[in-house]
XYZ file of N, CA, C and O in Angstrom:
584
model
N 0.847 -1.044 -0.027
C 0.019 0.038 -0.043
C 0.760 1.151 -0.091
O 1.844 1.303 0.630
N 0.595 2.162 -0.874
C 1.437 3.492 -0.946
C 1.100 4.377 0.211
O 0.013 4.268 0.893
N 2.132 5.168 0.478
C 1.714 6.271 1.390
C 0.649 7.171 1.193
O -0.196 7.532 2.164
N 0.255 7.452 -0.084
C -0.995 8.218 -0.483
C -2.304 7.327 -0.040
O -3.085 7.957 0.558
N -2.251 6.124 -0.254
C -3.446 5.387 0.191
C -3.578 5.261 1.418
O -4.797 5.331 2.158
N -2.624 5.086 2.403
C -2.572 5.041 3.893
C -3.112 6.372 4.444
O -3.897 6.365 5.260
N -2.780 7.467 3.781
C -3.274 8.767 4.299
C -4.720 9.053 4.042
O -5.415 9.728 4.691
N -5.149 8.403 2.922
C -6.543 8.545 2.591
C -7.568 7.985 3.407
O -8.659 8.542 3.664
N -7.131 6.768 4.165
C -8.144 6.167 5.023
C -7.683 6.278 6.272
O -6.512 6.066 6.774
N -8.683 6.855 7.376
C -8.116 6.706 8.752
C -7.817 5.418 9.353
O -8.187 4.431 8.877
N -7.020 5.561 10.431
C -6.712 4.329 11.064
C -7.964 3.692 11.501
O -8.838 4.331 12.037
N -8.009 2.281 11.495
C -9.262 1.674 11.973
C -9.268 1.628 13.359
O -8.261 1.844 14.174
N -10.378 1.747 14.025
C -10.773 1.754 15.380
C -10.145 0.423 15.995
O -9.915 -0.651 15.444
N -9.972 0.352 17.326
C -9.391 -0.697 18.161
C -10.374 -1.886 18.073
O -9.943 -2.984 18.154
N -11.649 -1.677 17.881
C -12.604 -2.812 17.649
C -12.646 -3.540 16.572
O -13.335 -4.460 16.249
N -12.128 -2.955 15.459
C -12.113 -3.499 14.177
C -11.234 -4.702 14.016
O -10.183 -4.693 14.517
N -11.635 -5.766 13.330
C -10.841 -6.936 13.309
C -9.592 -6.722 12.571
O -9.518 -5.823 11.616
N -8.475 -7.398 13.027
C -7.247 -7.376 12.320
C -6.970 -8.361 11.290
O -7.512 -9.645 11.832
N -6.449 -8.141 10.405
C -6.255 -9.373 9.296
C -7.393 -9.266 8.203
O -7.952 -8.169 8.096
N -7.504 -10.316 7.644
C -8.427 -10.379 6.387
C -9.820 -10.901 6.638
O -10.687 -10.787 5.953
N -9.932 -11.350 7.939
C -11.338 -12.311 8.131
C -12.163 -11.410 9.037
O -11.598 -10.656 9.940
N -13.381 -11.455 8.787
C -14.462 -10.825 9.640
C -14.365 -11.396 11.140
O -13.847 -12.586 11.268
N -14.932 -10.919 12.290
C -15.111 -11.391 13.533
C -16.289 -11.111 14.197
O -16.880 -10.184 13.807
N -16.860 -12.055 14.924
C -17.997 -12.047 15.507
C -17.629 -11.121 16.831
O -16.964 -11.624 17.693
N -18.409 -9.867 16.853
C -17.991 -9.013 18.019
C -19.273 -8.850 18.947
O -20.389 -8.839 18.442
N -19.058 -8.640 20.103
C -20.089 -8.273 21.227
C -20.615 -7.056 20.899
O -19.783 -5.913 20.997
N -21.988 -6.833 20.820
C -22.506 -5.285 20.897
C -22.622 -4.776 22.300
O -22.416 -5.782 23.247
N -22.682 -3.748 22.651
C -22.826 -3.167 24.030
C -21.581 -2.976 24.598
O -21.518 -2.504 25.831
N -20.347 -3.192 23.955
C -19.066 -2.796 24.496
C -18.405 -1.441 23.837
O -18.269 -0.435 24.647
N -18.254 -1.443 22.702
C -17.815 -0.372 21.870
C -18.977 0.527 21.161
O -18.943 1.608 21.053
N -19.960 -0.290 20.854
C -21.175 0.290 20.126
C -22.360 -0.574 20.323
O -22.156 -1.800 20.814
N -23.494 -0.112 19.906
C -24.698 -1.129 19.690
C -25.035 -0.873 18.204
O -24.354 -0.056 17.566
N -25.954 -1.734 17.681
C -26.273 -1.708 16.515
C -27.790 -1.524 16.100
O -28.626 -2.110 16.829
N -28.119 -0.853 15.079
C -29.479 -0.766 14.525
C -29.444 -1.394 13.230
O -28.793 -0.897 12.281
N -30.278 -2.525 13.130
C -30.293 -3.142 11.851
C -31.722 -2.700 11.064
O -32.619 -2.492 11.606
N -31.416 -2.497 9.824
C -32.606 -1.978 8.957
C -32.476 -2.584 7.536
O -31.267 -3.028 7.037
N -33.628 -2.833 6.778
C -33.488 -3.402 5.502
C -32.594 -2.364 4.607
O -32.670 -1.197 4.970
N -31.935 -2.994 3.575
C -31.063 -2.295 2.945
C -31.720 -0.956 2.132
O -31.039 0.149 2.313
N -32.865 -1.129 1.712
C -33.340 0.025 0.839
C -33.845 1.233 1.727
O -33.624 2.309 1.438
N -34.239 0.916 3.003
C -34.643 1.840 3.862
C -33.335 2.514 4.476
O -33.327 3.663 4.727
N -32.479 1.629 4.886
C -31.219 2.059 5.417
C -30.441 3.039 4.391
O -29.775 4.162 4.883
N -30.438 2.705 3.159
C -29.806 3.583 2.066
C -30.371 4.972 2.098
O -29.827 5.944 1.982
N -31.636 4.915 1.998
C -32.355 6.226 1.998
C -32.286 7.079 3.291
O -31.963 8.162 3.152
N -32.109 6.447 4.358
C -31.879 7.029 5.617
C -30.573 7.711 5.593
O -30.329 8.788 6.153
N -29.387 7.005 5.066
C -28.205 7.653 4.917
C -28.152 8.791 3.816
O -27.594 9.877 4.300
N -28.935 8.762 2.868
C -29.164 10.071 2.080
C -29.645 11.140 2.741
O -29.245 12.317 2.635
N -30.612 10.743 3.483
C -31.372 11.697 4.426
C -30.376 12.550 5.434
O -30.567 13.685 5.550
N -29.689 11.500 6.142
C -28.651 12.262 7.040
C -27.616 12.930 6.324
O -27.372 14.120 6.794
N -27.219 12.510 5.188
C -26.355 13.289 4.294
C -26.853 14.732 3.869
O -26.151 15.800 3.840
N -28.113 14.695 3.520
C -28.843 15.988 2.922
C -28.873 16.975 4.313
O -28.745 18.169 3.890
N -29.082 16.472 5.350
C -29.041 17.261 6.542
C -27.743 17.607 7.232
O -27.740 18.009 8.330
N -26.533 17.194 6.579
C -25.235 17.389 7.103
C -25.100 16.668 8.361
O -24.386 17.240 9.334
N -25.674 15.580 8.695
C -25.692 14.816 9.785
C -24.647 13.675 9.629
O -24.773 13.116 8.682
N -23.624 13.665 10.481
C -22.634 12.524 10.139
C -23.174 11.225 10.293
O -23.998 10.942 11.194
N -22.718 10.292 9.320
C -23.064 9.010 9.454
C -21.803 8.085 9.910
O -20.694 8.315 9.398
N -21.986 7.361 10.865
C -20.937 6.573 11.348
C -20.727 5.335 10.682
O -21.465 5.201 9.683
N -20.079 4.291 11.106
C -19.793 3.198 10.429
C -21.110 2.407 10.079
O -22.006 2.289 10.983
N -21.242 1.867 8.929
C -22.527 0.954 8.449
C -21.855 -0.242 7.816
O -20.973 -0.114 6.875
N -22.340 -1.486 8.233
C -22.045 -2.643 7.662
C -23.178 -3.020 6.756
O -24.361 -2.911 6.957
N -23.013 -3.681 5.566
C -23.980 -4.189 4.733
C -23.696 -5.794 4.542
O -22.622 -5.963 4.589
N -24.768 -6.442 4.750
C -24.840 -7.932 4.466
C -25.959 -8.234 3.545
O -27.068 -8.069 3.839
N -25.476 -8.828 2.422
C -26.398 -9.307 1.396
C -26.952 -10.742 1.605
O -27.753 -11.201 0.795
N -26.540 -11.371 2.575
C -26.891 -12.683 2.997
C -28.217 -12.819 3.390
O -28.811 -11.782 3.974
N -29.188 -13.813 3.220
C -30.369 -13.937 3.773
C -31.425 -13.486 2.711
O -31.073 -13.048 1.589
N -32.673 -13.529 3.198
C -33.930 -13.105 2.282
C -33.905 -11.622 1.806
O -34.252 -11.420 0.741
N -33.450 -10.818 2.624
C -33.327 -9.289 2.324
C -32.043 -8.835 2.647
O -31.645 -8.917 4.001
N -31.490 -8.045 1.827
C -30.205 -7.423 2.290
C -30.350 -6.289 3.510
O -31.472 -5.765 3.496
N -29.361 -6.233 4.235
C -29.676 -5.429 5.591
C -28.486 -4.586 5.718
O -27.212 -4.843 5.509
N -28.655 -3.345 6.400
C -27.523 -2.450 6.870
C -27.505 -2.504 8.524
O -28.577 -2.568 9.045
N -26.235 -2.472 9.039
C -26.056 -2.460 10.494
C -25.505 -0.985 10.758
O -24.253 -0.808 10.501
N -26.208 -0.237 11.301
C -25.639 1.040 11.707
C -24.990 1.015 13.260
O -25.689 0.593 14.126
N -23.864 1.498 13.464
C -23.131 1.474 14.586
C -23.417 2.642 15.308
O -23.398 3.840 14.787
N -24.121 2.561 16.525
C -24.499 3.771 17.313
C -24.010 3.572 18.859
O -23.514 2.689 19.055
N -23.976 4.655 19.457
C -23.493 4.724 20.777
C -23.985 3.569 21.738
O -25.245 3.099 21.623
N -23.175 3.069 22.605
C -23.603 1.963 23.562
C -24.864 2.606 24.398
O -24.820 3.650 24.822
N -25.927 1.664 24.646
C -26.958 2.068 25.418
C -28.266 2.380 24.506
O -29.246 2.377 24.983
N -28.009 2.716 23.259
C -28.958 2.920 22.280
C -29.860 1.881 22.208
O -31.434 2.154 22.200
N -29.519 0.734 22.193
C -30.526 -0.490 21.999
C -31.478 -0.809 23.081
O -32.654 -0.943 22.680
N -31.345 -0.299 24.270
C -32.037 -0.472 25.388
C -33.278 0.407 25.273
O -34.305 0.169 25.826
N -33.176 1.434 24.652
C -34.203 2.432 24.582
C -34.736 2.669 23.188
O -35.469 3.599 22.877
N -34.221 1.941 22.241
C -34.748 2.071 20.832
C -36.080 1.549 20.419
O -36.415 0.420 20.796
N -36.919 2.324 19.841
C -38.009 1.941 19.295
C -38.383 2.443 17.989
O -38.714 3.699 17.955
N -38.136 1.799 16.954
C -38.519 2.059 15.649
C -39.085 1.144 14.578
O -38.320 0.024 14.718
N -40.200 1.094 14.378
C -40.769 -0.026 13.595
C -39.908 -0.203 12.383
O -39.181 0.677 11.895
N -39.700 -1.661 11.889
C -38.950 -2.096 10.937
C -37.515 -2.283 11.006
O -36.793 -2.366 10.123
N -37.155 -1.963 12.347
C -35.674 -2.165 12.576
C -35.636 -3.011 13.945
O -36.484 -3.216 14.486
N -34.292 -3.527 13.990
C -33.963 -4.309 15.063
C -32.842 -3.653 15.891
O -31.787 -3.312 15.218
N -32.796 -3.426 17.136
C -31.709 -2.971 17.939
C -30.864 -4.215 18.557
O -31.439 -5.175 19.137
N -29.543 -4.130 18.635
C -28.811 -5.033 19.006
C -27.865 -4.506 20.012
O -27.045 -3.619 19.616
N -27.828 -5.006 21.282
C -27.129 -4.413 22.166
C -26.359 -5.427 23.140
O -26.059 -6.578 22.621
N -26.312 -5.340 24.388
C -25.766 -6.289 25.238
C -26.302 -7.591 24.930
O -27.467 -7.699 24.791
N -25.596 -8.701 25.078
C -26.077 -10.057 24.825
C -26.338 -10.265 23.309
O -26.393 -11.611 22.852
N -25.981 -9.450 22.313
C -25.995 -9.693 21.007
C -24.663 -9.594 20.391
O -23.719 -9.119 21.019
N -24.410 -10.255 19.060
C -23.287 -10.374 18.557
C -23.467 -9.926 16.998
O -24.552 -10.093 16.500
N -22.515 -9.464 16.355
C -22.470 -8.874 15.178
C -21.102 -9.238 14.459
O -20.070 -9.101 14.940
N -21.291 -9.669 13.204
C -20.124 -10.090 12.293
C -19.725 -8.728 11.860
O -20.344 -7.954 11.060
N -18.168 -8.342 12.211
C -17.725 -7.102 11.858
C -16.788 -7.408 10.830
O -15.764 -8.184 10.870
N -16.915 -6.869 9.687
C -15.775 -7.035 8.491
C -14.442 -6.469 9.043
O -14.272 -5.575 9.773
N -13.248 -6.965 8.412
C -11.985 -6.423 8.414
C -11.806 -5.072 7.705
O -12.901 -4.765 7.014
N -10.877 -4.357 8.029
C -10.622 -3.238 7.425
C -10.520 -3.222 5.943
O -10.832 -2.169 5.139
N -10.364 -4.372 5.300
C -10.107 -4.533 3.853
C -11.410 -4.899 3.180
O -11.331 -4.894 1.861
N -12.375 -5.127 3.759
C -13.508 -5.718 3.494
C -14.544 -4.391 3.024
O -15.519 -4.067 3.880
N -14.406 -3.967 1.978
C -15.190 -2.749 1.548
C -15.956 -2.858 0.303
O -16.747 -2.211 -0.240
N -16.062 -4.317 -0.158
C -16.911 -4.700 -1.222
C -17.303 -6.312 -1.172
O -16.635 -6.907 -0.405
N -18.241 -6.665 -1.816
C -18.781 -8.057 -1.871
C -17.464 -9.050 -2.221
O -16.670 -8.487 -2.913
N -17.556 -10.279 -1.906
C -18.783 -11.009 -1.238
C -18.655 -10.903 0.357
O -17.758 -10.439 0.850
N -19.809 -11.233 0.849
C -19.927 -11.298 2.246
C -20.127 -9.883 2.748
O -20.218 -8.946 2.216
N -20.216 -9.916 4.187
C -20.467 -8.747 4.904
C -19.301 -7.609 4.662
O -18.128 -8.271 4.568
N -19.641 -6.462 4.354
C -18.421 -5.532 4.320
C -18.997 -4.037 4.666
O -20.158 -3.902 4.923
N -17.943 -3.198 4.734
C -18.397 -1.831 5.138
C -19.055 -1.043 4.014
O -18.510 -0.881 2.820
N -20.316 -0.545 4.287
C -20.962 0.293 3.385
C -20.428 1.794 3.654
O -20.433 2.596 2.739
N -20.184 2.049 4.873
C -19.690 3.326 5.341
C -18.532 3.068 6.209
O -18.850 2.395 7.267
N -17.313 3.195 5.738
C -16.056 2.864 6.664
C -15.964 3.765 7.710
O -16.406 4.909 7.716
N -15.542 3.084 8.935
C -15.418 4.119 10.124
C -14.466 5.287 9.847
O -13.379 5.154 9.327
N -14.845 6.466 10.267
C -14.086 7.599 10.106
C -13.052 7.840 11.318
O -12.328 8.710 11.236
N -13.362 7.246 12.223
C -12.490 7.364 13.479
C -12.990 6.398 14.659
O -13.982 5.731 14.502
N -12.326 6.333 15.705
C -12.558 5.374 16.799
C -13.923 5.590 17.342
O -14.686 4.659 17.922
N -14.256 6.973 17.377
C -15.573 7.322 18.093
C -16.788 7.888 17.001
O -17.598 8.600 17.574
N -16.571 7.506 15.875
C -17.495 8.261 14.901
C -18.750 7.287 14.671
O -18.841 6.376 13.685
N -19.700 7.440 15.634
C -20.976 6.614 15.442
C -22.071 7.634 15.102
O -21.994 8.697 15.282
N -23.109 6.833 14.565
C -24.284 7.587 14.069
C -25.137 8.145 15.328
O -25.304 7.292 16.195
N -25.645 9.181 15.386
C -26.379 9.669 16.359
C -27.864 9.220 16.359
O -28.455 9.284 15.286
N -28.193 8.567 17.476
C -29.425 7.880 17.474
C -30.720 8.685 17.028
O -31.643 8.045 16.369
N -30.675 9.843 17.694
C -31.922 10.653 17.461
C -32.094 10.958 15.852
O -33.302 10.926 15.285
N -30.984 11.366 15.383
C -31.066 11.711 13.873
C -31.305 10.375 12.997
O -31.862 10.446 11.994
N -30.645 9.309 13.445
C -30.854 8.011 12.687
C -32.440 7.559 12.785
O -32.914 7.182 11.812
N -32.916 7.837 13.944
C -34.299 7.474 14.241
C -35.279 8.354 13.261
O -36.120 7.742 12.453
N -34.972 9.549 13.110
C -35.825 10.548 12.231
C -35.559 10.008 10.936
O -36.542 10.082 9.980
N -34.288 9.798 10.390
C -34.073 9.538 9.013
C -34.713 8.141 8.653
O -35.262 8.069 7.448
N -34.471 7.008 9.531
C -35.143 5.866 9.260
C -36.725 5.911 9.067
O -37.268 5.246 8.331
N -37.252 6.689 10.067
C -38.651 6.836 10.050
C -39.196 7.522 8.631
O -40.318 7.045 8.047
N -38.498 8.635 8.234
C -38.866 9.301 6.871
C -38.730 8.347 5.852
O -39.501 8.187 4.761
N -37.587 7.593 5.773
C -37.212 6.670 4.772
C -38.353 5.624 4.655
O -38.708 5.209 3.640
N -38.763 5.182 5.838
C -39.987 4.069 5.847
C -41.080 4.662 5.250
O -41.767 3.964 4.483
N -41.545 5.917 5.659
C -42.771 6.484 5.190
C -42.709 6.821 3.617
O -43.569 6.650 2.991
N -41.515 7.189 3.215
C -41.415 7.286 1.718
C -41.525 6.027 1.078
O -42.173 6.040 -0.122
N -41.023 4.941 1.492
C -41.070 3.676 0.822
C -42.383 3.135 0.697
O -42.832 2.612 -0.232
N -43.213 3.439 1.963
C -44.552 2.823 2.072
C -45.418 3.739 1.127
O -46.406 3.111 0.614
N -45.312 5.031 0.936
C -46.091 5.745 0.157
C -47.230 6.327 1.017
O -47.776 5.783 1.907
N -47.960 7.196 0.384
C -49.136 7.973 1.125
C -50.283 7.037 1.155
O -51.004 7.245 2.116
N -50.730 6.273 0.189
C -51.824 5.383 0.336
C -51.727 4.407 1.436
O -52.571 4.284 2.199
N -50.513 3.771 1.654
C -50.284 2.747 2.667
C -50.305 3.416 4.011
O -50.864 2.920 5.015
N -49.691 4.679 4.153
C -49.659 5.348 5.222
C -51.086 5.895 5.901
O -51.409 5.801 7.026
N -52.014 6.174 5.084
C -53.424 6.401 5.322
C -54.158 5.203 5.923
O -55.031 5.341 6.782
N -53.818 4.167 5.491
C -54.524 2.860 5.908
C -53.927 2.510 7.378
O -54.605 1.908 8.198
N -52.728 2.838 7.824
C -52.112 2.331 8.940
C -52.803 3.212 10.170
O -53.375 4.207 10.142
């Protein structure tokens, strides 16, 4: 790796796996995780970007029946998280964390690479963005039925 490439990407946080393989990591120590379906999560990221709200690390996993995004948020978020269509993962949960080199398929990889050791997505901003993204996806007709 050239010096220019090393300078372009921040140093990986201490919790990131070393080497080429992903690791099963405990949530609730360095971060909690909010899981959302990929389409809603991608739109939420766009909404956060439009509002100049920083987006922390996001993992994408295309395995299973529907691709998912995993937003890393501050510890304690999962205990008080309530947002339809999402799953909060905190203490007693584990997440497959890609290595620093995993930025494209196959397998789980970084959708948004960590910008620093404490660069996590703010829970309130994420909740608003996911809620808006979900409403947009459902459309006005479905929203009226609910």
